[in-house]
Amino acid sequence: MSDSHTRRWPRPAKALLAMAGLVVLQFLGDVLVARTGWPVPGSLVGLLLLLTGLALRGRVPQALDDVSAPLLRHLMLLLIPSVAAVGLYAGLLAQHAVAFLLVSVGVTALTIVVTAWTLQRLLKRAPR
């Protein structure tokens, strides 16, 4: 829905619409993964759908920003199960420590390079 349709709506309604949109995108990601058999989490596909939508729109709607800000502030709470799983599989990680370290360092380096490249592109486009 465009902003022209939602400008008249009260702020809580816009927030509910933004929350529903996030849930729908995650659901769509789960459905796509289930139907295609892709070996990735459905929530990742939903996140890529969100990224695509935001890239096409060119900005983040205020309601979505309002809804996502508290989630991002408390992101560590969402990672607790992952941290607990590391402790559960410590033996398996120790068995494959070299491969784990190589992949971790490689992915971290790739993330830094892609982030720097993206930042440079955004800074070139930013008004001065």
Coordinates of C-alpha atoms in Angstrom, one line a residue:
M1 CA 0.0 0.0 0.0
S2 CA 1.3 3.4 -0.8
D3 CA 1.7 6.2 1.7
S4 CA -1.1 8.1 0.1
H5 CA -3.5 5.4 1.1
T6 CA -2.2 5.1 4.7
R7 CA -1.6 8.7 5.6
R8 CA -5.1 9.0 7.0
W9 CA -4.7 6.0 9.2
P10 CA -3.8 6.4 12.8
R11 CA -0.2 5.5 13.9
P12 CA -1.2 2.3 15.7
A13 CA -3.0 1.0 12.6
K14 CA 0.1 1.7 10.5
A15 CA 2.2 -0.1 13.0
L16 CA -0.1 -3.1 12.9
L17 CA 0.0 -3.1 9.1
A18 CA 3.8 -3.0 9.2
M19 CA 3.9 -5.9 11.7
A20 CA 1.5 -7.9 9.6
G21 CA 3.7 -7.2 6.5
L22 CA 6.8 -8.6 8.3
V23 CA 4.8 -11.7 9.3
V24 CA 3.5 -12.2 5.8
L25 CA 7.0 -11.9 4.3
Q26 CA 8.3 -14.5 6.7
F27 CA 5.4 -16.7 5.9
L28 CA 6.0 -16.3 2.1
G29 CA 9.7 -17.1 2.7
D30 CA 8.7 -20.3 4.5
V31 CA 6.3 -21.3 1.8
L32 CA 8.8 -20.7 -1.0
V33 CA 11.4 -22.8 0.8
A34 CA 8.9 -25.6 1.5
R35 CA 7.8 -25.6 -2.2
T36 CA 11.2 -25.3 -3.8
G37 CA 13.3 -27.3 -1.3
W38 CA 15.9 -24.6 -1.1
P39 CA 18.4 -25.4 1.7
V40 CA 18.0 -22.0 3.4
P41 CA 15.8 -20.9 6.2
G42 CA 12.4 -19.5 5.2
S43 CA 13.0 -16.4 7.3
L44 CA 16.1 -15.6 5.3
V45 CA 14.1 -15.7 2.1
G46 CA 11.4 -13.5 3.7
L47 CA 14.2 -11.1 4.7
L48 CA 15.4 -11.0 1.1
L49 CA 11.9 -10.3 -0.1
L50 CA 11.7 -7.4 2.4
L51 CA 15.1 -6.1 1.2
T52 CA 13.9 -6.3 -2.4
G53 CA 10.7 -4.4 -1.6
L54 CA 12.6 -1.7 0.3
A55 CA 15.2 -1.4 -2.5
L56 CA 12.4 -0.9 -5.1
R57 CA 10.6 1.6 -2.8
G58 CA 13.9 3.4 -2.2
R59 CA 13.3 4.1 1.5
V60 CA 12.0 2.5 4.7
P61 CA 8.4 3.5 5.6
Q62 CA 8.1 5.3 9.0
A63 CA 5.7 2.7 10.3
L64 CA 8.1 -0.1 9.5
D65 CA 11.0 1.8 11.1
D66 CA 8.9 2.3 14.2
V67 CA 8.1 -1.4 14.4
S68 CA 11.6 -2.7 13.6
A69 CA 13.6 -0.4 15.9
P70 CA 12.6 -2.2 19.1
L71 CA 13.3 -5.6 17.5
L72 CA 16.8 -4.5 16.4
R73 CA 17.5 -3.0 19.9
H74 CA 16.9 -6.4 21.5
L75 CA 18.3 -8.5 18.8
M76 CA 20.6 -10.4 21.2
L77 CA 17.6 -11.9 22.9
L78 CA 16.7 -13.6 19.6
L79 CA 20.3 -15.1 19.4
I80 CA 20.2 -16.8 22.8
P81 CA 19.0 -20.2 21.3
S82 CA 21.9 -20.1 18.8
V83 CA 24.4 -19.4 21.6
A84 CA 22.9 -22.3 23.6
A85 CA 23.2 -24.6 20.5
V86 CA 27.0 -23.8 20.3
G87 CA 27.4 -25.1 23.8
L88 CA 25.3 -28.2 23.0
Y89 CA 27.5 -29.0 20.0
A90 CA 30.8 -28.0 21.4
G91 CA 32.3 -31.5 20.8
L92 CA 31.3 -31.5 17.1
L93 CA 32.7 -27.9 16.8
A94 CA 36.0 -29.1 18.4
Q95 CA 36.2 -32.0 15.9
H96 CA 35.8 -29.6 12.9
A97 CA 37.6 -26.6 14.5
V98 CA 39.9 -25.8 11.6
A99 CA 37.1 -25.9 9.0
F100 CA 34.9 -23.8 11.3
L101 CA 37.6 -21.2 11.9
L102 CA 38.4 -21.0 8.1
V103 CA 34.7 -20.5 7.2
S104 CA 34.1 -18.0 10.0
V105 CA 37.1 -15.9 9.0
G106 CA 36.2 -16.1 5.3
V107 CA 32.6 -15.1 5.9
T108 CA 33.6 -12.3 8.2
A109 CA 36.1 -11.0 5.7
L110 CA 33.5 -11.2 2.9
T111 CA 31.0 -9.3 5.1
I112 CA 33.5 -6.6 5.8
V113 CA 34.3 -6.2 2.1
V114 CA 30.7 -6.1 1.0
T115 CA 29.8 -3.7 3.8
A116 CA 32.6 -1.3 2.8
W117 CA 31.7 -1.5 -0.9
T118 CA 28.0 -0.8 0.0
L119 CA 29.0 2.1 2.2
Q120 CA 31.2 3.6 -0.5
R121 CA 28.3 3.4 -3.0
L122 CA 25.9 5.0 -0.6
L123 CA 28.3 7.8 0.3
K124 CA 28.8 8.6 -3.4
R125 CA 25.0 8.9 -3.8
A126 CA 24.3 10.9 -0.7
P127 CA 23.7 14.6 -1.1
R128 CA 26.4 16.8 0.3

